[in-house]
mmCIF file of C-alpha atoms in Angstrom:
data_model
loop_
_atom_site.group_PDB
_atom_site.id
_atom_site.type_symbol
_atom_site.label_atom_id
_atom_site.label_comp_id
_atom_site.label_asym_id
_atom_site.label_seq_id
_atom_site.Cartn_x
_atom_site.Cartn_y
_atom_site.Cartn_z
ATOM 1 C CA MET A 180 -80.250 -61.086 -30.935
ATOM 2 C CA LYS A 181 -76.831 -59.552 -30.624
ATOM 3 C CA THR A 182 -78.284 -56.179 -29.603
ATOM 4 C CA SER A 183 -80.371 -57.574 -26.759
ATOM 5 C CA ARG A 184 -77.384 -59.580 -25.447
ATOM 6 C CA PHE A 185 -75.204 -56.417 -25.497
ATOM 7 C CA ASN A 186 -77.839 -54.467 -23.542
ATOM 8 C CA THR A 187 -78.046 -57.208 -20.957
ATOM 9 C CA LEU A 188 -74.228 -57.198 -20.582
ATOM 10 C CA ARG A 189 -74.176 -53.408 -20.272
ATOM 11 C CA LYS A 190 -76.729 -53.489 -17.433
ATOM 12 C CA ALA A 191 -74.644 -56.066 -15.602
ATOM 13 C CA ILE A 192 -71.564 -53.795 -15.451
ATOM 14 C CA LEU A 193 -71.228 -52.089 -12.039
ATOM 15 C CA LEU A 194 -68.616 -49.490 -11.131
ATOM 16 C CA VAL A 195 -67.302 -49.040 -7.598
ATOM 17 C CA PHE A 196 -66.034 -45.557 -6.676
ATOM 18 C CA ALA A 197 -64.003 -44.805 -3.572
ATOM 19 C CA GLY A 198 -62.703 -41.304 -2.936
ATOM 20 C CA LEU A 199 -61.415 -39.094 -0.131
ATOM 21 C CA ALA A 200 -64.259 -37.488 1.867
ATOM 22 C CA TYR A 201 -66.868 -39.520 -0.042
ATOM 23 C CA ALA A 202 -68.658 -42.748 0.854
ATOM 24 C CA ILE A 203 -67.985 -45.836 -1.214
ATOM 25 C CA ALA A 204 -70.590 -45.951 -3.976
ATOM 26 C CA VAL A 205 -71.651 -48.648 -6.406
ATOM 27 C CA VAL A 206 -72.686 -46.939 -9.625
ATOM 28 C CA ALA A 207 -74.818 -48.692 -12.205
ATOM 29 C CA GLU A 208 -75.719 -45.726 -14.353
ATOM 30 C CA PRO A 209 -74.229 -42.364 -15.350
ATOM 31 C CA ASN A 210 -74.652 -39.190 -13.236
ATOM 32 C CA ALA A 211 -75.157 -41.150 -10.043
ATOM 33 C CA PRO A 212 -74.687 -38.849 -6.975
ATOM 34 C CA LEU A 213 -71.914 -39.475 -4.482
ATOM 35 C CA GLU A 214 -72.543 -39.097 -0.757
ATOM 36 C CA PRO A 215 -70.028 -36.802 0.977
ATOM 37 C CA ILE A 216 -68.845 -37.704 4.462
ATOM 38 C CA PRO A 217 -66.943 -35.509 6.970
ATOM 39 C CA TYR A 218 -63.207 -36.024 6.883
ATOM 40 C CA GLU A 219 -60.656 -34.570 9.261
ATOM 41 C CA LEU A 220 -57.271 -33.823 7.724
ATOM 42 C CA PRO A 221 -54.229 -34.877 9.689
ATOM 43 C CA GLU A 222 -52.069 -32.227 11.347
ATOM 44 C CA VAL A 223 -49.465 -30.666 9.069
ATOM 45 C CA LYS A 224 -46.059 -30.065 10.611
ATOM 46 C CA VAL A 225 -43.631 -27.650 8.988
ATOM 47 C CA SER A 226 -39.973 -28.538 9.430
ATOM 48 C CA THR A 227 -37.508 -25.640 9.676
ATOM 49 C CA LYS A 228 -34.441 -27.814 9.211
ATOM 50 C CA HIS A 229 -33.710 -26.544 5.700
ATOM 51 C CA ARG A 230 -35.486 -23.182 6.159
ATOM 52 C CA PRO A 231 -34.216 -21.936 9.520
ATOM 53 C CA ILE A 232 -35.024 -18.222 9.072
ATOM 54 C CA LEU A 233 -38.473 -16.793 9.718
ATOM 55 C CA HIS A 234 -39.242 -13.665 7.679
ATOM 56 C CA LEU A 235 -41.979 -11.538 9.235
ATOM 57 C CA THR A 236 -43.559 -8.530 7.563
ATOM 58 C CA GLY A 237 -45.692 -6.068 9.475
ATOM 59 C CA TYR A 238 -47.827 -2.965 9.149
ATOM 60 C CA ILE A 239 -47.551 -0.122 11.697
ATOM 61 C CA ARG A 240 -49.952 2.737 12.300
ATOM 62 C CA GLU A 241 -48.723 5.474 14.582
ATOM 63 C CA LEU A 242 -50.110 8.651 16.148
ATOM 64 C CA SER A 243 -47.584 10.874 17.951
ATOM 65 C CA THR A 244 -47.723 14.399 19.363
ATOM 66 C CA MET A 245 -45.074 16.812 20.590
ATOM 67 C CA SER A 246 -46.454 19.775 22.501
ATOM 68 C CA SER A 247 -44.965 22.795 24.258
ATOM 69 C CA SER A 248 -46.385 25.928 25.853
ATOM 70 C CA SER A 249 -46.850 27.561 22.436
ATOM 71 C CA ASP A 250 -47.726 24.941 19.814
ATOM 72 C CA THR A 251 -48.346 21.265 19.079
ATOM 73 C CA LEU A 252 -46.969 19.029 16.358
ATOM 74 C CA THR A 253 -49.050 15.964 15.450
ATOM 75 C CA LEU A 254 -47.755 13.072 13.376
ATOM 76 C CA TYR A 255 -49.757 10.284 11.761
ATOM 77 C CA ARG A 256 -47.555 7.711 10.071
ATOM 78 C CA GLU A 257 -48.003 4.394 8.294
ATOM 79 C CA LYS A 258 -45.027 2.088 7.982
ATOM 80 C CA TRP A 259 -44.384 -1.301 6.435
ATOM 81 C CA VAL A 260 -41.545 -3.160 8.157
ATOM 82 C CA ASP A 261 -39.998 -6.613 8.268
ATOM 83 C CA PHE A 262 -38.006 -8.815 10.642
ATOM 84 C CA MET A 263 -35.608 -11.743 10.214
ATOM 85 C CA ILE A 264 -35.672 -14.216 13.093
ATOM 86 C CA PRO A 265 -33.409 -17.295 13.171
ATOM 87 C CA THR A 266 -35.137 -20.350 14.581
ATOM 88 C CA GLY A 267 -33.329 -22.900 16.691
ATOM 89 C CA LYS A 268 -29.565 -22.522 16.963
ATOM 90 C CA GLU A 269 -28.752 -21.011 13.607
ATOM 91 C CA LYS A 270 -25.262 -19.466 13.879
ATOM 92 C CA ARG A 271 -24.626 -18.465 10.270
ATOM 93 C CA TYR A 272 -27.177 -15.660 10.271
ATOM 94 C CA LYS A 273 -28.104 -13.304 13.115
ATOM 95 C CA GLY A 274 -31.107 -11.543 11.571
ATOM 96 C CA TRP A 275 -32.812 -8.647 13.336
ATOM 97 C CA THR A 276 -35.736 -8.023 15.692
ATOM 98 C CA ASP A 277 -35.764 -4.237 15.230
ATOM 99 C CA PRO A 278 -38.258 -3.046 12.598
ATOM 100 C CA ARG A 279 -36.566 -2.498 9.231
ATOM 101 C CA LEU A 280 -38.385 0.163 7.260
ATOM 102 C CA LEU A 281 -39.652 -0.943 3.839
ATOM 103 C CA LYS A 282 -42.037 1.870 3.056
ATOM 104 C CA THR A 283 -43.532 4.800 4.970
ATOM 105 C CA LYS A 284 -46.025 7.643 4.657
ATOM 106 C CA SER A 285 -45.994 10.560 7.098
ATOM 107 C CA TYR A 286 -48.538 13.323 7.712
ATOM 108 C CA TYR A 287 -47.704 16.297 9.970
ATOM 109 C CA LYS A 288 -49.896 19.009 11.441
ATOM 110 C CA TRP A 289 -48.701 22.114 13.317
ATOM 111 C CA THR A 290 -51.160 23.924 15.610
ATOM 112 C CA ASP A 291 -50.301 27.171 17.434
ATOM 113 C CA ALA A 292 -51.766 28.637 20.607
ATOM 114 C CA SER A 293 -54.469 30.537 18.694
ATOM 115 C CA GLY A 294 -55.692 27.401 16.908
ATOM 116 C CA LEU A 295 -54.210 28.100 13.487
ATOM 117 C CA ASP A 296 -52.651 25.079 11.812
ATOM 118 C CA SER A 297 -50.660 23.968 8.787
ATOM 119 C CA VAL A 298 -49.873 20.562 7.336
ATOM 120 C CA SER A 299 -46.955 18.893 5.562
ATOM 121 C CA ASP A 300 -45.546 15.497 4.696
ATOM 122 C CA ARG A 301 -42.097 16.206 6.128
ATOM 123 C CA ALA A 302 -40.556 17.733 9.250
ATOM 124 C CA SER A 303 -37.110 18.149 10.756
ATOM 125 C CA HIS A 304 -38.226 17.066 14.244
ATOM 126 C CA HIS A 305 -37.590 13.449 15.249
ATOM 127 C CA PHE A 306 -39.820 12.767 18.246
ATOM 128 C CA SER A 307 -41.532 9.438 17.539
ATOM 129 C CA TRP A 308 -40.845 6.474 19.817
ATOM 130 C CA SER A 309 -42.068 3.779 17.433
ATOM 131 C CA ASP A 310 -38.624 3.297 15.869
ATOM 132 C CA TRP A 311 -37.187 2.268 19.247
ATOM 133 C CA VAL A 312 -39.562 -0.589 20.040
ATOM 134 C CA SER A 313 -38.453 -4.017 18.832
ATOM 135 C CA LEU A 314 -39.867 -7.513 19.057
ATOM 136 C CA PRO A 315 -39.703 -9.024 22.554
ATOM 137 C CA ARG A 316 -37.245 -11.690 23.462
ATOM 138 C CA ARG A 317 -38.204 -15.144 24.689
ATOM 139 C CA VAL A 318 -40.161 -14.728 27.941
ATOM 140 C CA ASN A 319 -41.155 -17.598 30.202
ATOM 141 C CA LEU A 320 -44.832 -17.971 31.019
ATOM 142 C CA PRO A 321 -46.165 -17.789 34.580
ATOM 143 C CA ALA A 322 -46.846 -21.160 36.135
ATOM 144 C CA ILE A 323 -50.623 -20.751 35.982
ATOM 145 C CA ILE A 324 -50.587 -19.818 32.284
ATOM 146 C CA GLY A 325 -48.013 -22.432 31.317
ATOM 147 C CA GLY A 326 -49.809 -25.291 33.031
ATOM 148 C CA ASN A 327 -53.309 -24.578 31.709
ATOM 149 C CA ARG A 328 -54.815 -23.979 28.309
ATOM 150 C CA LEU A 329 -57.227 -21.400 29.770
ATOM 151 C CA GLY A 330 -56.526 -18.969 32.573
ATOM 152 C CA THR A 331 -55.376 -15.547 33.782
ATOM 153 C CA ASP A 332 -52.567 -14.357 36.009
ATOM 154 C CA THR A 333 -51.270 -11.025 37.363
ATOM 155 C CA VAL A 334 -47.638 -10.373 38.198
ATOM 156 C CA MET A 335 -47.236 -7.545 40.708
ATOM 157 C CA GLY A 336 -44.542 -4.908 40.543
ATOM 158 C CA LYS A 337 -43.346 -2.805 43.439
ATOM 159 C CA TYR A 338 -46.500 -0.686 43.697
ATOM 160 C CA SER A 339 -48.820 -1.824 40.876
ATOM 161 C CA PRO A 340 -49.395 -4.759 38.484
ATOM 162 C CA SER A 341 -46.517 -5.110 36.034
ATOM 163 C CA GLU A 342 -47.824 -7.977 33.849
ATOM 164 C CA ILE A 343 -51.382 -9.143 33.232
ATOM 165 C CA TRP A 344 -51.616 -12.477 31.413
ATOM 166 C CA SER A 345 -54.640 -14.184 29.853
ATOM 167 C CA ARG A 346 -54.794 -17.350 27.800
ATOM 168 C CA ASP A 347 -57.589 -18.715 25.638
ATOM 169 C CA SER A 348 -57.918 -21.373 22.976
ATOM 170 C CA ALA A 349 -56.490 -19.062 20.283
ATOM 171 C CA GLY A 350 -53.437 -17.649 22.018
ATOM 172 C CA ILE A 351 -52.029 -15.512 24.808
ATOM 173 C CA ASN A 352 -52.521 -11.835 25.654
ATOM 174 C CA VAL A 353 -50.165 -9.948 27.947
ATOM 175 C CA THR A 354 -50.199 -6.308 29.060
ATOM 176 C CA VAL A 355 -46.901 -5.019 30.436
ATOM 177 C CA ASP A 356 -46.402 -1.850 32.478
ATOM 178 C CA VAL A 357 -42.667 -1.356 31.971
ATOM 179 C CA LEU A 358 -42.442 1.427 34.573
ATOM 180 C CA ALA A 359 -43.982 -0.692 37.337
ATOM 181 C CA ASP A 360 -40.845 -2.775 37.815
ATOM 182 C CA SER A 361 -37.264 -2.450 36.583
ATOM 183 C CA SER A 362 -37.227 -6.127 35.587
ATOM 184 C CA ARG A 363 -39.966 -5.422 32.978
ATOM 185 C CA ARG A 364 -37.371 -3.621 30.846
ATOM 186 C CA LYS A 365 -36.702 -6.961 29.181
ATOM 187 C CA TRP A 366 -39.804 -6.266 27.081
ATOM 188 C CA THR A 367 -38.271 -3.029 25.700
ATOM 189 C CA PRO A 368 -34.495 -3.599 25.633
ATOM 190 C CA ARG A 369 -33.776 -0.640 23.329
ATOM 191 C CA LEU A 370 -35.512 1.815 25.680
ATOM 192 C CA ALA A 371 -33.652 0.498 28.714
ATOM 193 C CA GLY A 372 -30.176 1.603 27.624
ATOM 194 C CA PRO A 373 -28.074 4.494 28.933
ATOM 195 C CA LEU A 374 -29.277 6.784 26.136
ATOM 196 C CA TRP A 375 -32.700 7.133 27.795
ATOM 197 C CA ARG A 376 -31.513 7.071 31.409
ATOM 198 C CA ASP A 377 -32.263 10.772 31.954
ATOM 199 C CA THR A 378 -35.514 10.805 29.972
ATOM 200 C CA ASP A 379 -38.645 11.179 32.091
ATOM 201 C CA PHE A 380 -41.049 8.444 31.018
ATOM 202 C CA GLU A 381 -44.493 8.995 32.456
ATOM 203 C CA ARG A 382 -46.163 6.020 30.764
ATOM 204 C CA LEU A 383 -44.821 2.965 28.964
ATOM 205 C CA VAL A 384 -47.428 0.230 28.441
ATOM 206 C CA MET A 385 -47.111 -2.651 25.967
ATOM 207 C CA ASP A 386 -49.886 -4.969 24.752
ATOM 208 C CA TYR A 387 -48.962 -8.249 23.040
ATOM 209 C CA ARG A 388 -50.936 -10.960 21.292
ATOM 210 C CA PHE A 389 -49.229 -14.324 20.719
ATOM 211 C CA SER A 390 -50.539 -17.396 18.909
ATOM 212 C CA ASP A 391 -49.337 -20.995 18.505
ATOM 213 C CA THR A 392 -47.300 -20.776 21.681
ATOM 214 C CA ASP A 393 -45.728 -23.734 23.420
ATOM 215 C CA THR A 394 -46.225 -24.606 27.058
ATOM 216 C CA PHE A 395 -43.337 -22.735 28.616
ATOM 217 C CA ALA A 396 -42.618 -19.394 26.856
ATOM 218 C CA VAL A 397 -43.672 -16.813 24.297
ATOM 219 C CA LYS A 398 -41.236 -16.035 21.481
ATOM 220 C CA PRO A 399 -40.960 -13.282 18.860
ATOM 221 C CA GLN A 400 -41.887 -15.690 16.058
ATOM 222 C CA ASN A 401 -45.269 -16.232 17.751
ATOM 223 C CA LEU A 402 -46.206 -12.547 17.800
ATOM 224 C CA ASP A 403 -49.427 -11.568 16.030
ATOM 225 C CA ARG A 404 -49.930 -8.017 17.229
ATOM 226 C CA LEU A 405 -48.181 -5.384 19.336
ATOM 227 C CA SER A 406 -49.576 -2.108 20.671
ATOM 228 C CA CYS A 407 -47.676 0.487 22.659
ATOM 229 C CA ARG A 408 -48.439 3.712 24.564
ATOM 230 C CA ILE A 409 -45.514 5.930 25.522
ATOM 231 C CA GLU A 410 -45.631 9.341 27.218
ATOM 232 C CA SER A 411 -42.453 11.209 28.069
ATOM 233 C CA MET A 412 -40.958 14.617 28.735
ATOM 234 C CA GLY A 413 -37.695 15.695 27.180
ATOM 235 C CA ARG A 414 -37.886 14.356 23.623
ATOM 236 C CA GLY A 415 -36.564 17.287 21.641
ATOM 237 C CA HIS A 416 -35.539 18.600 18.233
ATOM 238 C CA ASP A 417 -32.056 17.141 18.035
ATOM 239 C CA MET A 418 -31.976 13.434 18.757
ATOM 240 C CA PHE A 419 -29.006 13.582 21.141
ATOM 241 C CA ARG A 420 -29.785 16.939 22.819
ATOM 242 C CA PHE A 421 -33.047 16.074 24.551
ATOM 243 C CA LYS A 422 -32.462 18.302 27.580
ATOM 244 C CA HIS A 423 -30.627 21.208 25.987
ATOM 245 C CA TYR A 424 -31.087 24.294 28.150
ATOM 246 C CA GLU A 425 -32.312 26.393 25.207
ATOM 247 C CA ASP A 426 -35.086 23.944 24.259
ATOM 248 C CA PRO A 427 -38.544 24.489 25.762
ATOM 249 C CA ILE A 428 -40.220 21.838 27.870
ATOM 250 C CA LEU A 429 -41.648 19.298 25.446
ATOM 251 C CA TYR A 430 -44.237 16.642 26.170
ATOM 252 C CA VAL A 431 -44.277 13.707 23.759
ATOM 253 C CA SER A 432 -46.836 10.926 23.401
ATOM 254 C CA THR A 433 -46.772 8.011 20.977
ATOM 255 C CA TYR A 434 -49.343 5.332 20.282
ATOM 256 C CA PHE A 435 -48.661 2.731 17.615
ATOM 257 C CA ASP A 436 -50.018 -0.611 16.563
ATOM 258 C CA LEU A 437 -47.999 -3.333 14.802
ATOM 259 C CA THR A 438 -49.807 -6.128 12.970
ATOM 260 C CA ILE A 439 -47.899 -9.073 11.510
ATOM 261 C CA THR A 440 -49.138 -9.475 7.946
ATOM 262 C CA ASP A 441 -47.056 -12.368 6.597
ATOM 263 C CA ARG A 442 -44.841 -15.224 7.833
ATOM 264 C CA GLU A 443 -42.466 -17.215 5.689
ATOM 265 C CA TYR A 444 -39.711 -19.703 6.521
ATOM 266 C CA ILE A 445 -36.806 -19.197 4.159
ATOM 267 C CA THR A 446 -33.222 -20.350 3.709
ATOM 268 C CA VAL A 447 -30.180 -18.420 4.885
ATOM 269 C CA LYS A 448 -29.351 -17.604 1.262
ATOM 270 C CA ASP A 449 -32.776 -16.101 0.634
ATOM 271 C CA ALA A 450 -32.552 -14.175 3.905
ATOM 272 C CA ARG A 451 -29.287 -12.567 2.834
ATOM 273 C CA ARG A 452 -30.776 -11.667 -0.548
ATOM 274 C CA LYS A 453 -33.782 -9.982 1.040
ATOM 275 C CA GLU A 454 -31.549 -8.186 3.503
ATOM 276 C CA LYS A 455 -29.573 -6.596 0.668
ATOM 277 C CA ASN A 456 -32.569 -5.947 -1.587
ATOM 278 C CA GLN A 457 -35.517 -4.409 0.240
ATOM 279 C CA GLN A 458 -37.605 -4.290 -2.923
ATOM 280 C CA LEU A 459 -37.305 -8.060 -3.152
ATOM 281 C CA ALA A 460 -38.603 -8.348 0.398
ATOM 282 C CA ILE A 461 -41.599 -6.184 -0.482
ATOM 283 C CA GLN A 462 -42.444 -8.104 -3.647
ATOM 284 C CA ASP A 463 -42.171 -11.531 -2.050
ATOM 285 C CA ALA A 464 -44.318 -10.519 0.901
ATOM 286 C CA MET A 465 -47.070 -9.221 -1.427
ATOM 287 C CA LEU A 466 -47.877 -6.307 0.876
ATOM 288 C CA ILE A 467 -50.881 -4.128 0.187
ATOM 289 C CA PHE A 468 -49.861 -0.477 -0.055
ATOM 290 C CA GLU A 469 -53.285 0.842 -0.974
ATOM 291 C CA SER A 470 -54.084 3.177 1.899
ATOM 292 C CA GLU A 471 -57.741 3.419 0.870
ATOM 293 C CA ARG A 472 -58.320 -0.093 2.208
ATOM 294 C CA VAL A 473 -57.217 0.871 5.723
ATOM 295 C CA PRO A 474 -60.077 2.144 7.945
ATOM 296 C CA ARG A 475 -59.241 5.430 9.701
ATOM 297 C CA ASP A 476 -60.764 8.014 11.973
ATOM 298 C CA SER A 477 -62.415 11.022 10.286
ATOM 299 C CA ILE A 478 -59.839 13.437 11.742
ATOM 300 C CA ILE A 479 -56.980 11.351 10.367
ATOM 301 C CA SER A 480 -58.717 11.066 7.011
ATOM 302 C CA ASP A 481 -59.037 14.874 6.824
ATOM 303 C CA LEU A 482 -55.338 15.278 7.647
ATOM 304 C CA ILE A 483 -54.346 12.798 4.932
ATOM 305 C CA ALA A 484 -56.563 14.546 2.398
ATOM 306 C CA ARG A 485 -55.008 17.950 3.202
ATOM 307 C CA VAL A 486 -51.461 16.632 2.934
ATOM 308 C CA ASN A 487 -52.165 14.810 -0.324
ATOM 309 C CA ALA A 488 -53.629 18.024 -1.771
ATOM 310 C CA ILE A 489 -50.291 19.848 -1.444
ATOM 311 C CA ASP A 490 -48.883 20.668 -4.885
ATOM 312 C CA HIS A 491 -45.125 20.497 -4.339
ATOM 313 C CA ASP A 492 -44.325 21.242 -7.992
ATOM 314 C CA SER A 493 -46.256 24.515 -7.935
ATOM 315 C CA ARG A 494 -44.539 25.543 -4.720
ATOM 316 C CA ARG A 495 -41.116 24.942 -6.232
ATOM 317 C CA LEU A 496 -41.994 26.777 -9.459
ATOM 318 C CA GLY A 497 -43.426 29.684 -7.472
ATOM 319 C CA MET A 498 -40.255 30.271 -5.464
ATOM 320 C CA VAL A 499 -38.512 33.612 -6.077
ATOM 321 C CA LEU A 500 -34.941 32.858 -7.087
ATOM 322 C CA ASP A 501 -31.978 34.844 -5.891
ATOM 323 C CA THR A 502 -31.065 37.013 -8.885
ATOM 324 C CA ARG A 503 -27.465 37.298 -7.749
ATOM 325 C CA VAL A 504 -26.847 33.600 -8.389
ATOM 326 C CA GLY A 505 -25.023 33.092 -11.689
ATOM 327 C CA ASN A 506 -24.812 36.734 -12.853
ATOM 328 C CA GLY A 507 -21.283 37.427 -11.621
ATOM 329 C CA SER A 508 -22.146 39.815 -8.780
ATOM 330 C CA LEU A 509 -21.358 37.271 -6.092
ATOM 331 C CA PRO A 510 -17.743 37.034 -4.943
ATOM 332 C CA GLU A 511 -15.755 34.218 -6.456
ATOM 333 C CA PRO A 512 -14.878 31.327 -4.189
ATOM 334 C CA PRO A 513 -11.389 31.594 -2.715
ATOM 335 C CA ALA A 514 -8.664 29.521 -4.287
ATOM 336 C CA TYR A 515 -6.681 27.198 -2.055
ATOM 337 C CA SER A 516 -3.498 26.792 -4.083
ATOM 338 C CA ARG A 517 -0.236 28.183 -2.699
ATOM 339 C CA LYS A 518 0.259 30.377 -5.750
ATOM 340 C CA GLU A 519 -3.142 32.043 -5.382
ATOM 341 C CA LYS A 520 -2.614 32.568 -1.671
ATOM 342 C CA THR A 521 0.718 34.272 -2.374
ATOM 343 C CA LYS A 522 -0.878 36.549 -4.955
ATOM 344 C CA ARG A 523 -3.641 37.591 -2.565
ATOM 345 C CA PHE A 524 -1.104 38.232 0.204
ATOM 346 C CA LEU A 525 1.082 40.425 -2.020
ATOM 347 C CA LYS A 526 -1.935 42.322 -3.324
ATOM 348 C CA LYS A 527 -3.178 43.014 0.166
ATOM 349 C CA ALA A 528 0.316 44.062 1.333
ATOM 350 C CA LYS A 529 0.603 46.432 -1.640
ATOM 351 C CA GLU A 530 -2.724 48.065 -0.801
ATOM 352 C CA ILE A 531 -1.706 48.516 2.829
ATOM 353 C CA LEU A 532 1.626 50.029 1.822
ATOM 354 C CA ARG A 533 -0.032 52.382 -0.640
ATOM 355 C CA HIS A 534 -2.531 53.466 1.997
ATOM 356 C CA SER A 535 0.215 54.134 4.560
ATOM 357 C CA ILE A 536 2.296 56.195 2.062
ATOM 358 C CA ARG A 537 -0.745 58.289 1.163
ATOM 359 C CA PHE A 538 -1.187 59.341 4.732
#
């Protein structure tokens, strides 16, 4: 009698479940399925009040050439860089919009007029333009782009289009021909200074991709990708002697692509710590330094394989040392004390006097 009454009471117990993204269900037995329903999460807004510094990390791939009438030097380089951008009106920390180098790998190839070549991972020639391109400043959008979520617009320079804008649901693309109009130098402030005033730029085109932009302007913190093509004449061996009369005519071209890999809002204290300790910036950003995961052209892959096959230890061990070093046959370094100078003077005077008496 008691058992039957307990079974009847157990059947009368009903459980009501209510959960997020699931319909309300009345469950009378175990393992009853729940019916999922679509649920749209509310918009999440990140406040930068207590984290006013945006730390950006990026990956750059670059292909540069420097050619003359006799030979050509080709450079393929991979760089990992970061930026610190204050948001709002933060006055305690300035940050930087120029790429700070965290890690780099360089691959050089020399080719002469007859087609013979050699490779290395180092060179004394500084001819790349990628180090002189920084993040753009805040730039106001054209009226057509700013007032519509979809659209295109072309801004004309003196003789050709200087800016070509396009906007879609994901972001904004803009192509800038810096040489078409002097006012476009705002996109490349470091290349518009007096240092490059006498350098002959034949091409300077920038491609930008921005996301999450507001209605009125694009800002450096919205940058997703940056590509650049630069061709010039006069970029030489020594960085500040581009047009030295002894240097041959050099043609330089640089193409590089910057991809933003990580964004993080941090405090001013953390920004100062990462500024002083670059290894900390690398670890916190969790960058991938495995080059095998980066797709490359077959020619670039062959160059990397040749450079990585260089055995630097064997080259150093195979060097023929100067046998005069350390065996006493080299002249001793001159002494600079007054006493030693006096001794050398008297010795030389004695030899001169002895020579004059002999004759």
